[in-house]
mmCIF file of C-alpha atoms in Angstrom:
data_model
loop_
_atom_site.group_PDB
_atom_site.id
_atom_site.type_symbol
_atom_site.label_atom_id
_atom_site.label_comp_id
_atom_site.label_asym_id
_atom_site.label_seq_id
_atom_site.Cartn_x
_atom_site.Cartn_y
_atom_site.Cartn_z
ATOM 1 C CA MET A 481 81.888 127.036 150.407
ATOM 2 C CA ASN A 482 78.875 128.317 148.522
ATOM 3 C CA HIS A 483 81.290 130.282 146.264
ATOM 4 C CA ILE A 484 83.235 127.126 145.333
ATOM 5 C CA VAL A 485 80.031 125.216 144.585
ATOM 6 C CA SER A 486 78.788 128.015 142.382
ATOM 7 C CA GLN A 487 82.048 128.084 140.469
ATOM 8 C CA GLU A 488 81.895 124.353 139.864
ATOM 9 C CA ARG A 489 78.287 124.600 138.671
ATOM 10 C CA ALA A 490 79.299 127.450 136.369
ATOM 11 C CA ALA A 491 82.160 125.308 134.962
ATOM 12 C CA VAL A 492 79.767 122.383 134.406
ATOM 13 C CA ALA A 493 77.308 124.703 132.718
ATOM 14 C CA ARG A 494 80.038 126.063 130.371
ATOM 15 C CA SER A 495 81.176 122.522 129.490
ATOM 16 C CA ARG A 496 77.670 121.562 128.646
ATOM 17 C CA ARG A 497 77.353 124.579 126.385
ATOM 18 C CA ASN A 498 80.746 123.985 124.710
ATOM 19 C CA PRO A 499 81.506 120.218 124.843
ATOM 20 C CA LEU A 500 84.190 120.538 122.184
ATOM 21 C CA LEU A 501 86.022 123.288 124.075
ATOM 22 C CA SER A 502 85.764 121.251 127.222
ATOM 23 C CA ARG A 503 87.279 118.127 125.540
ATOM 24 C CA ILE A 504 90.121 120.249 124.114
ATOM 25 C CA ARG A 505 90.782 121.793 127.568
ATOM 26 C CA ASN A 506 90.830 118.344 129.297
ATOM 27 C CA ASN A 507 93.002 116.719 126.596
ATOM 28 C CA TRP A 508 95.093 119.655 125.463
ATOM 29 C CA ASP A 509 98.359 117.592 125.342
ATOM 30 C CA ILE A 510 96.911 115.095 122.841
ATOM 31 C CA TYR A 511 95.495 117.849 120.663
ATOM 32 C CA LEU A 512 98.861 119.591 120.735
ATOM 33 C CA VAL A 513 100.563 116.428 119.435
ATOM 34 C CA ILE A 514 97.992 116.027 116.798
ATOM 35 C CA SER A 515 98.220 119.715 115.656
ATOM 36 C CA ILE A 516 101.842 119.333 114.560
ATOM 37 C CA PRO A 517 101.271 116.780 111.702
ATOM 38 C CA LEU A 518 97.980 118.524 110.832
ATOM 39 C CA LEU A 519 99.842 121.825 110.503
ATOM 40 C CA SER A 520 102.480 120.165 108.391
ATOM 41 C CA LEU A 521 99.778 118.638 106.210
ATOM 42 C CA LEU A 522 98.138 121.981 105.806
ATOM 43 C CA VAL A 523 101.399 123.850 104.891
ATOM 44 C CA TYR A 524 102.929 121.320 102.525
ATOM 45 C CA ASN A 525 99.872 119.557 101.043
ATOM 46 C CA TYR A 526 96.828 121.879 100.989
ATOM 47 C CA ILE A 527 98.171 125.441 100.713
ATOM 48 C CA PRO A 528 100.190 124.468 97.480
ATOM 49 C CA MET A 529 96.900 123.254 96.003
ATOM 50 C CA LEU A 530 95.902 126.896 95.579
ATOM 51 C CA GLY A 531 98.382 126.845 92.662
ATOM 52 C CA ILE A 532 95.907 124.853 90.525
ATOM 53 C CA ILE A 533 94.255 128.228 89.769
ATOM 54 C CA ILE A 534 96.834 128.776 87.081
ATOM 55 C CA ALA A 535 95.188 126.029 85.052
ATOM 56 C CA PHE A 536 92.454 128.529 84.338
ATOM 57 C CA LYS A 537 94.905 131.417 83.594
ATOM 58 C CA ASN A 538 97.558 132.306 81.030
ATOM 59 C CA TYR A 539 100.212 132.230 83.709
ATOM 60 C CA LYS A 540 103.208 134.526 83.191
ATOM 61 C CA VAL A 541 106.070 134.322 85.668
ATOM 62 C CA PHE A 542 106.599 138.094 85.834
ATOM 63 C CA ASP A 543 102.922 138.806 86.240
ATOM 64 C CA GLY A 544 102.416 136.356 89.020
ATOM 65 C CA ILE A 545 99.387 134.168 89.760
ATOM 66 C CA TRP A 546 97.014 137.013 90.459
ATOM 67 C CA GLY A 547 98.317 139.288 87.708
ATOM 68 C CA SER A 548 98.050 136.706 84.890
ATOM 69 C CA SER A 549 94.883 136.890 82.692
ATOM 70 C CA TRP A 550 92.043 134.414 83.051
ATOM 71 C CA VAL A 551 91.487 132.066 80.045
ATOM 72 C CA GLY A 552 88.709 129.825 81.465
ATOM 73 C CA LEU A 553 88.750 126.262 80.102
ATOM 74 C CA ASP A 554 91.057 127.070 77.132
ATOM 75 C CA HIS A 555 93.828 124.802 78.441
ATOM 76 C CA PHE A 556 91.474 121.875 78.897
ATOM 77 C CA GLN A 557 90.152 122.334 75.386
ATOM 78 C CA THR A 558 93.757 122.327 74.064
ATOM 79 C CA LEU A 559 94.341 119.222 76.114
ATOM 80 C CA PHE A 560 91.454 117.245 74.650
ATOM 81 C CA ALA A 561 92.307 118.384 71.124
ATOM 82 C CA ASP A 562 95.990 117.288 71.402
ATOM 83 C CA PRO A 563 96.460 113.745 69.908
ATOM 84 C CA LYS A 564 99.800 113.530 71.680
ATOM 85 C CA PHE A 565 98.058 113.712 75.051
ATOM 86 C CA PHE A 566 95.802 110.652 74.175
ATOM 87 C CA SER A 567 98.959 108.695 73.262
ATOM 88 C CA VAL A 568 100.587 109.266 76.507
ATOM 89 C CA LEU A 569 97.335 108.643 78.246
ATOM 90 C CA SER A 570 96.959 105.173 76.717
ATOM 91 C CA ASN A 571 100.667 104.410 77.574
ATOM 92 C CA THR A 572 100.099 105.395 81.152
ATOM 93 C CA LEU A 573 96.938 103.276 81.450
ATOM 94 C CA LEU A 574 98.612 100.227 79.744
ATOM 95 C CA ILE A 575 101.713 100.361 81.944
ATOM 96 C CA ASN A 576 99.633 100.620 85.167
ATOM 97 C CA LEU A 577 97.309 97.870 83.913
ATOM 98 C CA TYR A 578 100.311 95.619 83.317
ATOM 99 C CA LYS A 579 101.691 96.402 86.772
ATOM 100 C CA LEU A 580 98.261 95.616 88.357
ATOM 101 C CA LEU A 581 98.049 92.259 86.485
ATOM 102 C CA PHE A 582 101.646 90.967 86.752
ATOM 103 C CA GLN A 583 103.347 92.819 89.606
ATOM 104 C CA PHE A 584 100.507 93.197 92.039
ATOM 105 C CA PRO A 585 100.115 89.447 92.893
ATOM 106 C CA LEU A 586 103.820 88.944 93.526
ATOM 107 C CA PRO A 587 103.890 90.423 97.066
ATOM 108 C CA ILE A 588 100.863 88.313 98.092
ATOM 109 C CA ILE A 589 102.563 85.197 96.776
ATOM 110 C CA LEU A 590 105.818 86.081 98.533
ATOM 111 C CA ALA A 591 103.958 86.807 101.787
ATOM 112 C CA LEU A 592 102.117 83.502 101.644
ATOM 113 C CA CYS A 593 105.338 81.583 100.973
ATOM 114 C CA LEU A 594 107.166 83.417 103.819
ATOM 115 C CA ASN A 595 104.223 82.693 106.159
ATOM 116 C CA GLU A 596 104.564 78.982 105.534
ATOM 117 C CA LEU A 597 108.361 78.930 106.120
ATOM 118 C CA ARG A 598 109.172 77.379 109.497
ATOM 119 C CA ASN A 599 112.993 77.889 109.381
ATOM 120 C CA ARG A 600 113.442 81.342 110.883
ATOM 121 C CA MET A 601 117.005 81.828 109.592
ATOM 122 C CA ILE A 602 115.950 81.143 105.972
ATOM 123 C CA LYS A 603 112.794 83.289 106.414
ATOM 124 C CA ARG A 604 114.787 86.262 107.697
ATOM 125 C CA ALA A 605 117.363 85.824 104.935
ATOM 126 C CA VAL A 606 114.718 85.775 102.234
ATOM 127 C CA GLN A 607 112.906 88.735 103.718
ATOM 128 C CA THR A 608 116.177 90.819 103.943
ATOM 129 C CA LEU A 609 117.181 89.926 100.355
ATOM 130 C CA THR A 610 113.765 90.887 99.009
ATOM 131 C CA TYR A 611 113.587 94.106 101.043
ATOM 132 C CA LEU A 612 116.935 95.441 99.919
ATOM 133 C CA PRO A 613 116.043 96.601 96.350
ATOM 134 C CA HIS A 614 113.427 98.964 97.845
ATOM 135 C CA PHE A 615 116.239 101.036 99.389
ATOM 136 C CA LEU A 616 118.084 101.415 96.113
ATOM 137 C CA SER A 617 117.413 104.501 94.007
ATOM 138 C CA TRP A 618 116.043 104.214 90.438
ATOM 139 C CA VAL A 619 119.482 105.509 89.266
ATOM 140 C CA VAL A 620 121.141 102.408 90.622
ATOM 141 C CA ILE A 621 118.412 100.006 89.519
ATOM 142 C CA SER A 622 118.343 101.430 86.000
ATOM 143 C CA GLY A 623 122.122 101.025 85.813
ATOM 144 C CA ILE A 624 121.813 97.330 86.885
ATOM 145 C CA PHE A 625 119.065 96.614 84.353
ATOM 146 C CA ILE A 626 120.837 98.438 81.520
ATOM 147 C CA ASP A 627 123.949 96.288 82.177
ATOM 148 C CA ILE A 628 121.961 93.072 82.393
ATOM 149 C CA LEU A 629 119.930 93.806 79.223
ATOM 150 C CA SER A 630 122.817 95.258 77.148
ATOM 151 C CA PRO A 631 122.801 93.688 73.577
ATOM 152 C CA SER A 632 126.664 93.390 73.684
ATOM 153 C CA THR A 633 127.629 92.602 77.304
ATOM 154 C CA GLY A 634 124.327 91.792 79.108
ATOM 155 C CA ILE A 635 123.912 88.326 80.639
ATOM 156 C CA ILE A 636 120.401 87.944 79.205
ATOM 157 C CA ASN A 637 121.612 88.443 75.602
ATOM 158 C CA PHE A 638 124.660 86.246 76.310
ATOM 159 C CA ALA A 639 122.230 83.466 77.262
ATOM 160 C CA ILE A 640 120.173 84.111 74.106
ATOM 161 C CA LYS A 641 123.281 83.899 71.913
ATOM 162 C CA VAL A 642 124.424 80.690 73.629
ATOM 163 C CA LEU A 643 121.038 79.212 72.834
ATOM 164 C CA GLY A 644 121.386 80.211 69.114
ATOM 165 C CA GLY A 645 119.273 83.312 69.169
ATOM 166 C CA SER A 646 119.971 86.875 68.104
ATOM 167 C CA PRO A 647 120.655 89.669 70.631
ATOM 168 C CA ILE A 648 117.596 91.835 71.543
ATOM 169 C CA THR A 649 117.762 95.569 72.158
ATOM 170 C CA PHE A 650 115.277 95.476 75.099
ATOM 171 C CA LEU A 651 115.543 99.174 75.920
ATOM 172 C CA GLY A 652 115.393 100.228 72.281
ATOM 173 C CA ASP A 653 112.437 98.121 71.192
ATOM 174 C CA GLU A 654 108.877 99.348 71.979
ATOM 175 C CA SER A 655 107.551 95.782 72.186
ATOM 176 C CA TYR A 656 109.779 95.057 75.241
ATOM 177 C CA PHE A 657 109.939 98.393 76.959
ATOM 178 C CA ARG A 658 106.790 98.128 79.044
ATOM 179 C CA SER A 659 107.870 94.700 80.212
ATOM 180 C CA VAL A 660 111.187 96.141 81.396
ATOM 181 C CA LEU A 661 109.300 98.783 83.429
ATOM 182 C CA VAL A 662 107.018 96.225 85.005
ATOM 183 C CA ALA A 663 109.942 93.784 85.726
ATOM 184 C CA SER A 664 112.106 96.498 87.268
ATOM 185 C CA THR A 665 109.213 97.716 89.451
ATOM 186 C CA ALA A 666 108.530 94.099 90.572
ATOM 187 C CA TRP A 667 112.173 93.553 91.530
ATOM 188 C CA LYS A 668 112.345 96.768 93.476
ATOM 189 C CA GLU A 669 108.996 96.739 95.364
ATOM 190 C CA THR A 670 107.836 93.052 95.753
ATOM 191 C CA GLY A 671 109.679 92.435 98.986
ATOM 192 C CA TRP A 672 108.767 95.795 100.555
ATOM 193 C CA SER A 673 105.028 95.472 99.515
ATOM 194 C CA ALA A 674 104.953 91.970 101.079
ATOM 195 C CA VAL A 675 105.389 93.512 104.489
ATOM 196 C CA ILE A 676 101.817 94.809 104.435
ATOM 197 C CA TYR A 677 100.473 91.296 103.712
ATOM 198 C CA LEU A 678 102.729 89.693 106.335
ATOM 199 C CA ALA A 679 101.329 92.143 108.912
ATOM 200 C CA ALA A 680 97.831 91.300 107.826
ATOM 201 C CA LEU A 681 98.573 87.553 108.131
ATOM 202 C CA THR A 682 99.393 88.009 111.835
ATOM 203 C CA SER A 683 95.829 88.977 112.547
ATOM 204 C CA ILE A 684 94.359 85.567 111.437
ATOM 205 C CA ASP A 685 93.487 83.361 114.351
ATOM 206 C CA PRO A 686 95.858 80.264 114.479
ATOM 207 C CA GLU A 687 93.040 78.102 115.806
ATOM 208 C CA LEU A 688 91.366 78.339 112.455
ATOM 209 C CA TYR A 689 94.384 76.477 110.861
ATOM 210 C CA ALA A 690 94.398 73.982 113.730
ATOM 211 C CA ALA A 691 90.614 73.304 113.120
ATOM 212 C CA ALA A 692 91.071 72.992 109.366
ATOM 213 C CA SER A 693 93.986 70.657 109.868
ATOM 214 C CA VAL A 694 91.805 68.411 112.083
ATOM 215 C CA ASP A 695 89.240 68.386 109.322
ATOM 216 C CA GLY A 696 91.858 67.160 106.912
ATOM 217 C CA ALA A 697 92.427 70.424 104.991
ATOM 218 C CA GLY A 698 95.875 70.591 103.275
ATOM 219 C CA LYS A 699 98.016 73.653 102.995
ATOM 220 C CA LEU A 700 96.590 74.835 99.750
ATOM 221 C CA ARG A 701 93.031 74.472 101.004
ATOM 222 C CA GLN A 702 93.911 76.312 104.208
ATOM 223 C CA ILE A 703 95.411 79.158 102.124
ATOM 224 C CA TRP A 704 92.302 79.318 99.979
ATOM 225 C CA HIS A 705 89.732 79.118 102.672
ATOM 226 C CA ILE A 706 91.464 80.826 105.610
ATOM 227 C CA THR A 707 94.443 82.878 104.636
ATOM 228 C CA LEU A 708 93.151 84.658 101.498
ATOM 229 C CA PRO A 709 89.767 85.595 103.120
ATOM 230 C CA GLY A 710 91.729 86.791 106.130
ATOM 231 C CA ILE A 711 93.724 89.309 104.068
ATOM 232 C CA ALA A 712 90.902 90.117 101.639
ATOM 233 C CA GLY A 713 90.409 93.545 103.195
ATOM 234 C CA THR A 714 94.093 94.474 102.809
ATOM 235 C CA ILE A 715 94.044 93.250 99.188
ATOM 236 C CA ALA A 716 90.953 95.294 98.461
ATOM 237 C CA PHE A 717 92.533 98.338 100.045
ATOM 238 C CA ILE A 718 95.675 98.034 97.956
ATOM 239 C CA ILE A 719 93.754 97.502 94.772
ATOM 240 C CA ILE A 720 91.634 100.612 95.380
ATOM 241 C CA LEU A 721 94.752 102.706 95.864
ATOM 242 C CA ARG A 722 96.289 101.198 92.723
ATOM 243 C CA VAL A 723 93.208 102.000 90.721
ATOM 244 C CA ALA A 724 93.266 105.556 92.000
ATOM 245 C CA HIS A 725 96.875 105.785 90.693
ATOM 246 C CA ALA A 726 95.927 104.515 87.209
ATOM 247 C CA LEU A 727 96.998 107.789 85.621
ATOM 248 C CA GLY A 728 100.072 108.179 87.751
ATOM 249 C CA SER A 729 103.572 106.800 87.174
ATOM 250 C CA ASP A 730 107.076 106.867 88.593
ATOM 251 C CA VAL A 731 108.534 109.626 86.520
ATOM 252 C CA GLU A 732 112.051 108.967 87.675
ATOM 253 C CA GLN A 733 111.956 105.377 86.539
ATOM 254 C CA VAL A 734 110.583 106.207 83.102
ATOM 255 C CA LEU A 735 113.008 109.091 82.580
ATOM 256 C CA LEU A 736 115.947 106.905 83.455
ATOM 257 C CA PHE A 737 114.918 103.953 81.221
ATOM 258 C CA TYR A 738 113.337 105.539 78.123
ATOM 259 C CA ASN A 739 114.891 107.125 75.039
ATOM 260 C CA PRO A 740 113.511 108.517 71.734
ATOM 261 C CA LEU A 741 113.404 104.998 70.284
ATOM 262 C CA VAL A 742 110.682 103.940 72.651
ATOM 263 C CA TYR A 743 108.730 107.210 73.060
ATOM 264 C CA GLY A 744 105.773 105.535 71.289
ATOM 265 C CA ALA A 745 105.348 102.998 74.102
ATOM 266 C CA GLY A 746 107.058 104.580 77.097
ATOM 267 C CA ASP A 747 106.092 108.254 77.051
ATOM 268 C CA VAL A 748 103.676 108.625 79.930
ATOM 269 C CA ILE A 749 101.716 111.540 81.364
ATOM 270 C CA SER A 750 104.431 112.377 83.916
ATOM 271 C CA THR A 751 107.186 112.621 81.266
ATOM 272 C CA TYR A 752 104.807 114.598 79.007
ATOM 273 C CA VAL A 753 104.160 117.096 81.834
ATOM 274 C CA TYR A 754 107.920 117.289 82.511
ATOM 275 C CA ARG A 755 108.683 118.207 78.905
ATOM 276 C CA GLU A 756 105.856 120.627 78.455
ATOM 277 C CA GLY A 757 106.072 122.205 81.948
ATOM 278 C CA ILE A 758 109.781 122.376 82.662
ATOM 279 C CA GLN A 759 111.471 122.286 79.188
ATOM 280 C CA ASN A 760 108.760 124.295 77.221
ATOM 281 C CA VAL A 761 107.789 126.526 80.254
ATOM 282 C CA ASN A 762 104.086 125.864 79.650
ATOM 283 C CA TYR A 763 102.975 125.917 83.309
ATOM 284 C CA SER A 764 99.283 126.555 82.857
ATOM 285 C CA TYR A 765 98.790 123.812 80.396
ATOM 286 C CA THR A 766 100.639 121.234 82.471
ATOM 287 C CA THR A 767 98.673 122.241 85.543
ATOM 288 C CA ALA A 768 95.481 121.591 83.531
ATOM 289 C CA VAL A 769 96.909 118.136 82.730
ATOM 290 C CA GLY A 770 97.701 117.477 86.349
ATOM 291 C CA LEU A 771 94.241 118.627 87.503
ATOM 292 C CA PHE A 772 92.575 116.419 84.872
ATOM 293 C CA THR A 773 94.513 113.356 85.991
ATOM 294 C CA SER A 774 93.832 114.130 89.700
ATOM 295 C CA VAL A 775 90.103 114.428 89.147
ATOM 296 C CA VAL A 776 90.026 111.169 87.074
ATOM 297 C CA GLY A 777 92.074 109.408 89.825
ATOM 298 C CA LEU A 778 89.652 110.517 92.533
ATOM 299 C CA ALA A 779 86.616 109.368 90.432
ATOM 300 C CA LEU A 780 88.283 105.982 89.840
ATOM 301 C CA MET A 781 89.048 105.541 93.538
ATOM 302 C CA ILE A 782 85.399 106.338 94.501
ATOM 303 C CA ILE A 783 84.113 103.828 91.845
ATOM 304 C CA ALA A 784 86.575 101.141 92.933
ATOM 305 C CA ASN A 785 85.677 101.700 96.601
ATOM 306 C CA THR A 786 81.967 101.564 95.838
ATOM 307 C CA ILE A 787 82.313 98.331 93.845
ATOM 308 C CA SER A 788 84.535 96.734 96.553
ATOM 309 C CA ARG A 789 82.084 97.667 99.301
ATOM 310 C CA LYS A 790 79.158 96.237 97.333
ATOM 311 C CA TYR A 791 80.724 92.902 96.391
ATOM 312 C CA THR A 792 83.319 92.210 99.108
ATOM 313 C CA ASN A 793 82.083 94.488 102.021
ATOM 314 C CA ASN A 794 85.632 95.966 102.152
ATOM 315 C CA GLY A 795 86.558 99.489 101.382
ATOM 316 C CA ILE A 796 88.536 102.550 102.393
ATOM 317 C CA TRP A 797 85.497 104.260 103.887
#
């Protein structure tokens, strides 16, 4: 009996000395489940990050990463001295700004409209129709848009000609190209993005609407004073992520839509990296470009999160 008591006291003493070890021993099954995605994250996301070291080397394939010579910040100096880079940088920023201004509000509006629909059949039909484009690849969507916008057979130019106008080469004119990118992204992602806001709307207490209705508030006033404040945290969260992605772009979308006629407006950082890295085999330089955009994206996210927390009390952390 005394031996058992002494063993229990020793176990309690060990657990007090190593509380983390004790928690792992008691909840080993939960830690085992968590370890699988953490291991996957480590293998596929963090270990490949070691490759950014070639941004500071003159990487040669046959010499390998460690055998290639160090060049310090030479690739970054080349980057900032290249006028072509600032052209693609401005294109990337403008396209993402247009998406933020014109495409970002659409899922919120769609979610608000769906939330007010009382006919379940119509609501589900609208949801399904708006979700579907998300599951189409950019290859299919670019084909649809190219057919619709064709100067000779497209339905848009057919309508323009019926109204007495001249056909427009939307995909060959720099003044229209960014609008095509924003419109195609909006058509593909609006319905899917609305799911996030619809989920956020379910967290709003229905009694708030009942109280507002008793006070004589109409639908628009209820949306303004109850619904929008109720999903403000979600909106802030999405905006912060969008700002962090200000130097990113969907390279597949741009590659399928653009052509040499619209390089001046449609060439973005991703396509520039593709040409320099894959076609011109300039791996070190394009890694420096990627590292620069990642650092800027992280800085923008921290700034956006700080501003959001200061003025709206909402943020990612």
